[in-house]
GROMACS .gro file of C-alpha atoms in nm:
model
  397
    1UNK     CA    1   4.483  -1.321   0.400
    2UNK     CA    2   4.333  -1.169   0.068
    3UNK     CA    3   4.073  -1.328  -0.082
    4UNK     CA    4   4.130  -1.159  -0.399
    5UNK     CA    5   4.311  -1.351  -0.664
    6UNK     CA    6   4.469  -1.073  -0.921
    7UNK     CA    7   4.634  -1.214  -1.237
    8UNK     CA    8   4.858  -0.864  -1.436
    9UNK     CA    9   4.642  -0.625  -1.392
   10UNK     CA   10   4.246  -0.793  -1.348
   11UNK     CA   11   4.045  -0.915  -1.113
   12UNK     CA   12   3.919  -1.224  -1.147
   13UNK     CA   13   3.667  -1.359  -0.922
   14UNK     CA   14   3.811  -1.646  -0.669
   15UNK     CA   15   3.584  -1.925  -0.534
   16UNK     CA   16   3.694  -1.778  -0.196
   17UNK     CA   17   3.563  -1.444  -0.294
   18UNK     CA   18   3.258  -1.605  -0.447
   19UNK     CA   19   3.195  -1.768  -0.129
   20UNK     CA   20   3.243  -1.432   0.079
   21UNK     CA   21   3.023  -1.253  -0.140
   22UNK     CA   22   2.744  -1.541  -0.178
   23UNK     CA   23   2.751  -1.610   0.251
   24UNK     CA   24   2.723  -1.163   0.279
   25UNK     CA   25   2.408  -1.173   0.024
   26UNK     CA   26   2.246  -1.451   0.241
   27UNK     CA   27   2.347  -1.293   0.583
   28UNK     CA   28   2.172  -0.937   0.458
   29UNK     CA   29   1.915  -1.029   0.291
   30UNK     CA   30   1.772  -1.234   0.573
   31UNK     CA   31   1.714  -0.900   0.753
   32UNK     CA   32   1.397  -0.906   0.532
   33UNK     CA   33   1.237  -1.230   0.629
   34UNK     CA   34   1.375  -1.246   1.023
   35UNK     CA   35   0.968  -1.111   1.048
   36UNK     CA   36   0.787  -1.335   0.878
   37UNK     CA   37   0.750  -1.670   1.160
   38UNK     CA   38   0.723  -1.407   1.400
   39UNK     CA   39   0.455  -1.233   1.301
   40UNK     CA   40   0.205  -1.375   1.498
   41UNK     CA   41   0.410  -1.314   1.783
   42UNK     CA   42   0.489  -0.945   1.713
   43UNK     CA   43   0.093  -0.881   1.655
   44UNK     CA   44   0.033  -1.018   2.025
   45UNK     CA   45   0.315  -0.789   2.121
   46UNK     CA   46   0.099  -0.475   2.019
   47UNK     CA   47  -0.213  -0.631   2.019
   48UNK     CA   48  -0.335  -0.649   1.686
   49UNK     CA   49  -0.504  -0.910   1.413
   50UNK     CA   50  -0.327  -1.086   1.169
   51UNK     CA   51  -0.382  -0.826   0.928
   52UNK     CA   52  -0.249  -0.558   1.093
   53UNK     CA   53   0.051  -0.784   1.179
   54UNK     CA   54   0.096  -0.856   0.792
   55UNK     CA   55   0.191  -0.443   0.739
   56UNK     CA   56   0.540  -0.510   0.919
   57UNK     CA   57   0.637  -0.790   0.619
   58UNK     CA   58   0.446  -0.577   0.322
   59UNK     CA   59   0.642  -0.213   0.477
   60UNK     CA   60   0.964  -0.418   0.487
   61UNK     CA   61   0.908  -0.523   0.146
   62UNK     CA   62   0.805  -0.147   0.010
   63UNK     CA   63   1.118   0.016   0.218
   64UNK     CA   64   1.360  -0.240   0.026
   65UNK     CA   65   1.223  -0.161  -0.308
   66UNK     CA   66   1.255   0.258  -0.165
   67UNK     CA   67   1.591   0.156  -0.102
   68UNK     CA   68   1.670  -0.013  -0.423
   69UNK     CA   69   1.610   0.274  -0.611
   70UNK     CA   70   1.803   0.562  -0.420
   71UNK     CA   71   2.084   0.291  -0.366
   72UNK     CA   72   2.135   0.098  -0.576
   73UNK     CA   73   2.231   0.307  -0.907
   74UNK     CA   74   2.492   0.437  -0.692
   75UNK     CA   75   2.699   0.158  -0.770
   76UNK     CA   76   2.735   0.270  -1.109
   77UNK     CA   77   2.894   0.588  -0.954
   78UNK     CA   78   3.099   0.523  -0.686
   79UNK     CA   79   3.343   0.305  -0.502
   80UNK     CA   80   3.117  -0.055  -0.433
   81UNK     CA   81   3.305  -0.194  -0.101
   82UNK     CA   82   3.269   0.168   0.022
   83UNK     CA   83   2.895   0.171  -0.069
   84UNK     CA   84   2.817  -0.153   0.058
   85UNK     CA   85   3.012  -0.142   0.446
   86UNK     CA   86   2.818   0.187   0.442
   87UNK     CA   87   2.451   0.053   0.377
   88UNK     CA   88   2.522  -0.209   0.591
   89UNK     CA   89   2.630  -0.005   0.884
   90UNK     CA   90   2.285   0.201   0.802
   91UNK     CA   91   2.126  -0.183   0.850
   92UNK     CA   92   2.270  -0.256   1.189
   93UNK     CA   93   2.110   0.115   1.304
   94UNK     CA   94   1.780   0.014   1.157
   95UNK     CA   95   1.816  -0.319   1.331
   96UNK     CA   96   1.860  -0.171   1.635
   97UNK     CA   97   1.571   0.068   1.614
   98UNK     CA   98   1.334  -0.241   1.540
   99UNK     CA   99   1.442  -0.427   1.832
  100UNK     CA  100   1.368  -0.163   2.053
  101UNK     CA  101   1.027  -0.062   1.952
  102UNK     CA  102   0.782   0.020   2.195
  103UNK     CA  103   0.460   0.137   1.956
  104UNK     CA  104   0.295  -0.039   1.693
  105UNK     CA  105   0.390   0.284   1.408
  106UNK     CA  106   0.747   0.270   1.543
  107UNK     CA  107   0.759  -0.118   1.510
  108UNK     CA  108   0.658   0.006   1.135
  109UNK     CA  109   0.853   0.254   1.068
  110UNK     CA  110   1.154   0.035   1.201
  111UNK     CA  111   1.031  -0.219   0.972
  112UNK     CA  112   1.036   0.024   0.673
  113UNK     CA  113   1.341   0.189   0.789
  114UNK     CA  114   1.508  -0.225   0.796
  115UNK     CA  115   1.392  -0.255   0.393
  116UNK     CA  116   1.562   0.082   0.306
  117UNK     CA  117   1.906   0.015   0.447
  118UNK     CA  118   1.885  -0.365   0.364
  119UNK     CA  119   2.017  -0.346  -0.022
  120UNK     CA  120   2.370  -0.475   0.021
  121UNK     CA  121   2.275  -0.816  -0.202
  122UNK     CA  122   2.185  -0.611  -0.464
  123UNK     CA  123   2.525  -0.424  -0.505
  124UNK     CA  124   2.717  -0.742  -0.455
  125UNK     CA  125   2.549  -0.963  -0.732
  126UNK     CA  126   2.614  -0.702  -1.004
  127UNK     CA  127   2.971  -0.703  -0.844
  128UNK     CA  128   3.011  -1.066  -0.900
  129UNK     CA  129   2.876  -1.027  -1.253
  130UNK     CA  130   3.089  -0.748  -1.289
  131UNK     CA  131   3.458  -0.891  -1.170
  132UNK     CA  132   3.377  -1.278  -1.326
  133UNK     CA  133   3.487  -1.396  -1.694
  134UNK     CA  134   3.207  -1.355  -1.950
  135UNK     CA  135   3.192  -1.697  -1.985
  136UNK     CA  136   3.115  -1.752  -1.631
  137UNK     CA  137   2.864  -1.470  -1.547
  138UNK     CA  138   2.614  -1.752  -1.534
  139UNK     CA  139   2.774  -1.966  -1.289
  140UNK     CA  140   2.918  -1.636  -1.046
  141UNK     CA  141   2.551  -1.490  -1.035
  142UNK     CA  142   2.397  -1.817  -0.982
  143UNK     CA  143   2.616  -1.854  -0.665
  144UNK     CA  144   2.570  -1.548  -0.593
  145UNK     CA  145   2.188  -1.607  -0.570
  146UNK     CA  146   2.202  -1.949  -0.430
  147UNK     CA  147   2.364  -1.817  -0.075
  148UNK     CA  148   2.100  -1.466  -0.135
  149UNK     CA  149   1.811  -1.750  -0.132
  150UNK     CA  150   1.955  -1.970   0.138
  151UNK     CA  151   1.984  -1.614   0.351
  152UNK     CA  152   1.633  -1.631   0.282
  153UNK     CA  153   1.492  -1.930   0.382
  154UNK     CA  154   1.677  -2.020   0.643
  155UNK     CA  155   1.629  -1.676   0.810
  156UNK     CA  156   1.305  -1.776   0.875
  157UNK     CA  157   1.430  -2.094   1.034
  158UNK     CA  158   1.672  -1.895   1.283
  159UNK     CA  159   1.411  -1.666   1.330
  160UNK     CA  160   1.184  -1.900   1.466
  161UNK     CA  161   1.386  -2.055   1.676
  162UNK     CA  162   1.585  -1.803   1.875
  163UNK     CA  163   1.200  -1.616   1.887
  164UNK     CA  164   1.041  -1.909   2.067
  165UNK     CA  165   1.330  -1.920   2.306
  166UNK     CA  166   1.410  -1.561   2.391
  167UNK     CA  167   1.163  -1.368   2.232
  168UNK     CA  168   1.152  -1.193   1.876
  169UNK     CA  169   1.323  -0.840   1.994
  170UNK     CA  170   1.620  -1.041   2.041
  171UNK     CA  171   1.613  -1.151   1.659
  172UNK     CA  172   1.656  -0.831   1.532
  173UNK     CA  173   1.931  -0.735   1.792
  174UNK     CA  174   2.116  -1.063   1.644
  175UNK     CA  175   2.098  -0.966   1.333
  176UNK     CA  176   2.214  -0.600   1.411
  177UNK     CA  177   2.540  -0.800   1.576
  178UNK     CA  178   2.575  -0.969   1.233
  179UNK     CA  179   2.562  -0.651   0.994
  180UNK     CA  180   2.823  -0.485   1.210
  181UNK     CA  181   3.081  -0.772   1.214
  182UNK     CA  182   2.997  -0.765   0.772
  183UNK     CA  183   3.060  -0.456   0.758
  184UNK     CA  184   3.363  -0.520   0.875
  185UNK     CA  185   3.460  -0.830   0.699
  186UNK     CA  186   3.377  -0.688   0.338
  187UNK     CA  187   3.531  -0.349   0.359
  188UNK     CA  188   3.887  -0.581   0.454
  189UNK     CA  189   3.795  -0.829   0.139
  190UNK     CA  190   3.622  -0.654  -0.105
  191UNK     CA  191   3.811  -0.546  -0.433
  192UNK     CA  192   3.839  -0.223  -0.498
  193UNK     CA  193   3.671  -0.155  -0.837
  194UNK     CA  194   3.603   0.198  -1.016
  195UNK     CA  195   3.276   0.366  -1.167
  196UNK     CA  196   3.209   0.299  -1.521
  197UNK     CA  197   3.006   0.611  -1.567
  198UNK     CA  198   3.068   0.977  -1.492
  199UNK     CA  199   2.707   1.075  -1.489
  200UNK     CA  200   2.566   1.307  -1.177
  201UNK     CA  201   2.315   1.135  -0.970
  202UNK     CA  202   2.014   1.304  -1.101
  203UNK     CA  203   2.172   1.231  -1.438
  204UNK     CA  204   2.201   0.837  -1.324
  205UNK     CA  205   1.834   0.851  -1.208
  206UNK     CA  206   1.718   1.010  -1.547
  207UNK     CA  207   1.888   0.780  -1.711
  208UNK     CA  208   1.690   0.482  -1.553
  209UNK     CA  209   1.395   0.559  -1.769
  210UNK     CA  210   1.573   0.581  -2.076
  211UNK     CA  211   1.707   0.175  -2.004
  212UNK     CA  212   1.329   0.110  -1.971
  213UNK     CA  213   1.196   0.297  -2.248
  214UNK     CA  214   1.454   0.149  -2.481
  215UNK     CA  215   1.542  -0.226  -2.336
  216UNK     CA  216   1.266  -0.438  -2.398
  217UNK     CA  217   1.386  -0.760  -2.254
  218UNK     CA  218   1.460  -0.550  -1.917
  219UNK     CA  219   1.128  -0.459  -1.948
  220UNK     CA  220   0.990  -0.792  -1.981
  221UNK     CA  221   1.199  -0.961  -1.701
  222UNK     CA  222   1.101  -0.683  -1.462
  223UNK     CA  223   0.759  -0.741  -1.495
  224UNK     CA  224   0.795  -1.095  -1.456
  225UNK     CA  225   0.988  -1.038  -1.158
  226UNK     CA  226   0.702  -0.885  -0.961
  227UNK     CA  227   0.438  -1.095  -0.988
  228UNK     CA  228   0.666  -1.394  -0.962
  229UNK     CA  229   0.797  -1.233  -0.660
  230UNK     CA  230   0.464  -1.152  -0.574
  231UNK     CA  231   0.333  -1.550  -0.567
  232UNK     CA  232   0.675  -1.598  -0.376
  233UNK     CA  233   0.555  -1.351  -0.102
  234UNK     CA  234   0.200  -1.468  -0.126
  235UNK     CA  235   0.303  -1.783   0.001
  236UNK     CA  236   0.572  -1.721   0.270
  237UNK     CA  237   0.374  -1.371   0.449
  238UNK     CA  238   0.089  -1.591   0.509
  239UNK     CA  239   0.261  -1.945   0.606
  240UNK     CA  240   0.262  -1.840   0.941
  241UNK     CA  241  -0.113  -1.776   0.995
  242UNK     CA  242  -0.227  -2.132   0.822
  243UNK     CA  243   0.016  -2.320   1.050
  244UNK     CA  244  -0.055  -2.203   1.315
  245UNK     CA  245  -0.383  -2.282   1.280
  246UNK     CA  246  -0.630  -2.580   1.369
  247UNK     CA  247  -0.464  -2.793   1.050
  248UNK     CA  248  -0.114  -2.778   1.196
  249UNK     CA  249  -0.083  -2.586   1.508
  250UNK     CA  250   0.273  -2.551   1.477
  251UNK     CA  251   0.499  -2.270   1.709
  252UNK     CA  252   0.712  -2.040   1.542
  253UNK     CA  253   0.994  -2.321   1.561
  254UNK     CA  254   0.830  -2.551   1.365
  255UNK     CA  255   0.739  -2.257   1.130
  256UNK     CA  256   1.085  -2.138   1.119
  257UNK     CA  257   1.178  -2.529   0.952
  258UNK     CA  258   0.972  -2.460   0.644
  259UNK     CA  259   1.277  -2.286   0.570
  260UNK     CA  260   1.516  -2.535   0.533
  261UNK     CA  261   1.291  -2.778   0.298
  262UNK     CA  262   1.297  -2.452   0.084
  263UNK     CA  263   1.704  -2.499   0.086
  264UNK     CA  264   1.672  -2.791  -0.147
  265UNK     CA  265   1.536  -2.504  -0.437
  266UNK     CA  266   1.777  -2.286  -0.324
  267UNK     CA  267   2.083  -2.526  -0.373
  268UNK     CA  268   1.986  -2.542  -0.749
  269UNK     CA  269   2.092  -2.230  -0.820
  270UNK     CA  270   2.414  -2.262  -0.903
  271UNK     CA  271   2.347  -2.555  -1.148
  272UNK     CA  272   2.092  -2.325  -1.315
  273UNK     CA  273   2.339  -2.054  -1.319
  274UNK     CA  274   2.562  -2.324  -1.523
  275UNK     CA  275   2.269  -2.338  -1.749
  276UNK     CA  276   2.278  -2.038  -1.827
  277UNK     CA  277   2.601  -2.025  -1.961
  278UNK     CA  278   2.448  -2.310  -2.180
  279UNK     CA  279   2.106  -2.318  -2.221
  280UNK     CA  280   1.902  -1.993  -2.354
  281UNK     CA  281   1.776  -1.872  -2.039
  282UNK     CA  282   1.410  -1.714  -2.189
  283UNK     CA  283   1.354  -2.137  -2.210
  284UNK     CA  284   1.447  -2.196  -1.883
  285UNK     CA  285   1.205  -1.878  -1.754
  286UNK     CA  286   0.871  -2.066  -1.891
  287UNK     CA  287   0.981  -2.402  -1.784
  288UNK     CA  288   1.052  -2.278  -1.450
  289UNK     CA  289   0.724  -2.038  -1.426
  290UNK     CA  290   0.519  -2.376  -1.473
  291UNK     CA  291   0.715  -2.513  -1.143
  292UNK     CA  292   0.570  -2.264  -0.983
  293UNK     CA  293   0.218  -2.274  -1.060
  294UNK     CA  294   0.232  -2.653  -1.023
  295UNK     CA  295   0.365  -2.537  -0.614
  296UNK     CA  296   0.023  -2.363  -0.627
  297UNK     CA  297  -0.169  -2.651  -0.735
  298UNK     CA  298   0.006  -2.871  -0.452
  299UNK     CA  299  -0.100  -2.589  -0.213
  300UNK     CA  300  -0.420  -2.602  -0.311
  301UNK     CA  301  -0.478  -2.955  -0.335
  302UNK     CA  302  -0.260  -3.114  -0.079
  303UNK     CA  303  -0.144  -2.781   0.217
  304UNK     CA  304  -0.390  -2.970   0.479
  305UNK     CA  305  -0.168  -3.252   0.418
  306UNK     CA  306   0.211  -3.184   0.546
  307UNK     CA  307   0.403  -3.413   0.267
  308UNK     CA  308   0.157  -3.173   0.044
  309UNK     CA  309   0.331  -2.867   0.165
  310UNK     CA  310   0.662  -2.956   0.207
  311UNK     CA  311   0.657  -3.075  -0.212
  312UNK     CA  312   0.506  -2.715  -0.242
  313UNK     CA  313   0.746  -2.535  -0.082
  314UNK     CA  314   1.013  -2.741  -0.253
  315UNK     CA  315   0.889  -2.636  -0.618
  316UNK     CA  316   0.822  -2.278  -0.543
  317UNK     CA  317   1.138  -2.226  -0.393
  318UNK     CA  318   1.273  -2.423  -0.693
  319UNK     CA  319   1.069  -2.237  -0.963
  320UNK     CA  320   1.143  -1.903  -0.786
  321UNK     CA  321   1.515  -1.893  -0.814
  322UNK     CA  322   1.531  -2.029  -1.164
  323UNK     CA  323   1.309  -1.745  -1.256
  324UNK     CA  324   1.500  -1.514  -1.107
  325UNK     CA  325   1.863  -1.638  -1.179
  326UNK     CA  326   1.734  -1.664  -1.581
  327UNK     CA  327   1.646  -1.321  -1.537
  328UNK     CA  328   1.981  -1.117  -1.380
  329UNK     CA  329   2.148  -1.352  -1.667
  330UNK     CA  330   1.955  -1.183  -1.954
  331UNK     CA  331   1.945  -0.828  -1.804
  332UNK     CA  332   2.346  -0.818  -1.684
  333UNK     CA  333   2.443  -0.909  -2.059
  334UNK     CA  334   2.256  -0.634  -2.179
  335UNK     CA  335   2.443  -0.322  -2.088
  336UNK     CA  336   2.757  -0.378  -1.888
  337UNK     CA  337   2.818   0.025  -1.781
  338UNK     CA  338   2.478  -0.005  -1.631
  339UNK     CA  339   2.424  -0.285  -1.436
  340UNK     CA  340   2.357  -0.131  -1.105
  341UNK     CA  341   2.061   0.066  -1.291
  342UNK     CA  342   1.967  -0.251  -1.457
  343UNK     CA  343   1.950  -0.434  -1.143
  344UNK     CA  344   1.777  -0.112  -0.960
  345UNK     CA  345   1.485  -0.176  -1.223
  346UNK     CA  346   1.485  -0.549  -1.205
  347UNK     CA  347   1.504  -0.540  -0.854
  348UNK     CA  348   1.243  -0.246  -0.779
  349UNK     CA  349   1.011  -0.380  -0.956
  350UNK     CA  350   0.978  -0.724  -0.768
  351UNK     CA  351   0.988  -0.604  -0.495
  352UNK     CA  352   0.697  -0.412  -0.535
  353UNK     CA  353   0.520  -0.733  -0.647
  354UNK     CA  354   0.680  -0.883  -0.352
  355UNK     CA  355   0.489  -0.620  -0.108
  356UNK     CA  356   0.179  -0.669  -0.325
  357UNK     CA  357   0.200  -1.051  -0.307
  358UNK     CA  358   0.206  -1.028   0.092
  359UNK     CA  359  -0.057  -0.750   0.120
  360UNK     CA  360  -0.278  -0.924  -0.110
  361UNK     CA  361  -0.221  -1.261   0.068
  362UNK     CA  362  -0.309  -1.146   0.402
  363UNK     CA  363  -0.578  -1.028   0.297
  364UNK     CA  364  -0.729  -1.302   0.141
  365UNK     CA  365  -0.613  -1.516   0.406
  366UNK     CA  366  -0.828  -1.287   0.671
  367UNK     CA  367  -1.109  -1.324   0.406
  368UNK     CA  368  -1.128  -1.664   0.288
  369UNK     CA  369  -0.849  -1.849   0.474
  370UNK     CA  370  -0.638  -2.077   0.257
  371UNK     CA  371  -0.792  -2.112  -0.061
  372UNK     CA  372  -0.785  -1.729  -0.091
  373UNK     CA  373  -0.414  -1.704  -0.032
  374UNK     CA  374  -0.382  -2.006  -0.311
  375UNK     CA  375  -0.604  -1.826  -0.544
  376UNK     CA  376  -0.347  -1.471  -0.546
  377UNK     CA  377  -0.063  -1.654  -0.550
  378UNK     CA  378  -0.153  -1.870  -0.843
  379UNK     CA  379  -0.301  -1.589  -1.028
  380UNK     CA  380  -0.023  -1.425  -0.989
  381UNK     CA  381   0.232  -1.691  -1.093
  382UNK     CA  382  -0.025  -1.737  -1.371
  383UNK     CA  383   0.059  -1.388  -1.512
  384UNK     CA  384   0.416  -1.363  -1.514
  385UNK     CA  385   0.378  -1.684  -1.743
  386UNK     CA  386   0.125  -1.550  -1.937
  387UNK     CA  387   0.394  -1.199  -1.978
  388UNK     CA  388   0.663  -1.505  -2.080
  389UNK     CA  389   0.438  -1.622  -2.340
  390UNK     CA  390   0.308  -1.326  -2.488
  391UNK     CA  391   0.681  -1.205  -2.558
  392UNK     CA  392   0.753  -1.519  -2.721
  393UNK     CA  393   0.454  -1.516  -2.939
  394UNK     CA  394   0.517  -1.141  -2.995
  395UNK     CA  395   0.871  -1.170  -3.096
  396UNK     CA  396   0.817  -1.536  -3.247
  397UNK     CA  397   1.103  -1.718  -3.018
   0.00000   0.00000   0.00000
């Protein structure tokens, strides 16, 4: 059965499709975030501190953003369902190498090796933009982004469950199981679709600087992007340590169901992606920046308390994909031909905020416990507003 529904001679984008595509971004991205409730657990492995254990989330993070940028402007070059069953065959190898390490620096380089070959998502929502109506970009990359978001919180919820019961090796040999069955699904269901642009790879690559030197709004949405993604990371690389701690002393099951409060944000995604279609999206980026700094303040204020954490977790996960959703919408109407390499600098860039955000956490978590992990991830929330509202001042929207 095809889930491709082809009207003459286009494409148009099914909600079967949709649903394929949205349920593959969730299923690879978690690969990412399987780590994070099982940190502690991995550090006792090889025993190490809580610092050294936050490396494995931080080299994930760096590897993906590595990966983004060999990867991803591929996409603007070649065949995408031939790209995509490839990098994810490249993530089940990976996967396998992580399960099976037996040294702290291979359990890294796994870890890096996981964030390199784990950029699937990020072919498949420029895809979605790609193949739906203009007039529903919005809605297809919201859903899109609502399943890549779901991936990720509730990765952290199967994570921690299967890792208290059979150990965390056996986490990462699931999820090697899941990117080999993908790979199989999506190279059977994908459209085919063609390259836009007949530029050489170091031609594409050049080319990436030119979109930055010349697209302001890319450049304002990327750097947003990081340190947004940066307070997201913040938050989620150090969870782990805090609960387990004397205020909670929760098991990496308990940790793992932080995840699924964090579904409520992500099931908003798709109504913002509406909004988009409707609502000027640079409004919805500064009313969505203050959602997250208010998650901060509930942090703060209120993490000793549990009803305190879950409404944090609930707003940042909420703030975070509105952010983010606002943003693809902006940058994929930009330049059409080039939104693999629009995504690759979008994408790059918050990552690298992401690996800041959960090398910067740790560390002020080993340092000054919880109010030090509050303090980066506000400040950094704090800035990405501040870049919001300098560009509107600047441009006088």
């Amino acid at each position: 059965m095809s889930f491709i529904l082809y009207l003459g001679n286009s494409k148009q984008l099914s909600p079967a499709l949709l649903l394929l595509m949205s349920v593959s971004c969730g299923l690879a991205i978690a690969n990412l975030y399987y780590n994070q409730p099982l940190l502690a657990d991995m550090g006792r492995t090889f025993g190490v501190d809580d610092q050294h254990s936050g490396i494995i989330s931080m080299l994930t993070q760096i590897g993906f953003a590595i990966g983004m940028f060999l990867f991803i402007p591929l996409g603007d070059i070649y065949e995408k369902r031939k790209l995509i069953t490839v990098l994810l065959l490249a993530a089940f190898l990976a996967l396998i190498f992580l399960a099976t390490a037996q040294t702290l620096i291979w359990l890294y380089a796994a870890s890096l090796a996981v964030g390199i070959t784990t950029v699937t998502p990020q072919i498949i929502v420029p895809l979605a933009a790609e193949i739906a109506a203009p007039n529903e970009r919005g809605k297809a990359i919201g859903s899109v982004m609502s399943g890549l978001l779901t991936g990720i919180l509730l990765a952290r919820t199967v994570a921690g469950f299967i890792g208290e019961l059979f150990g965390w090796r056996v986490v990462f040999g699931f999820a090697a199981a899941m990117m080999f069955g993908l790979a199989f699904i999506l190279f059977h269901q994908l459209p085919v679709t063609e390259s836009r642009t007949k530029l050489k790879y170091i031609e594409l690559i050049r080319s990436i600087g030119q979109l930055i030197a010349k697209q302001r709004t890319l450049r304002e949405s990327a750097l947003i992007a990081a340190f947004m993604f940066g307070a997201f990371s913040a938050f989620w690389t150090t969870l782990t340590f805090f609960v387990e701690g004397p205020n909670y002393r929760y098991g990496s099951t308990l940790i793992g169901l932080f995840g699924l409060i964090g579904v409520v944000g992500a099931a908003t995604a798709s109504i913002i992606g509406r909004l988009t279609d409707h609502v000027n999206p640079k409004r919805m980026i500064g009313w969505m920046s203050v959602v997250v700094l208010l998650s901060y303040l509930s942090f703060w204020l209120l993490g000793t308390w549990l009803w305190g954490l879950i409404l944090g977790v609930v707003l940042l996960d909420l703030g975070y994909q509105g952010v983010h959703v606002s943003n693809q919408a902006r940058i994929y109407s930009l330049l059409p031909d080039a939104g693999s390499r629009l995504n690759t600098v979008y994408m790059v860039s918050s990552f690298l905020g992401g690996s800041i955000g959960s090398v910067c956490g740790t560390a002020a978590w080993s340092r000054w416990g919880w109010s030090g992990t509050c303090a980066v991830g506000g400040s950094m929330a704090a800035t990405a507003f501040l870049v919001w509202l300098g560009h509107r001042l600047t441009k006088r929207e």
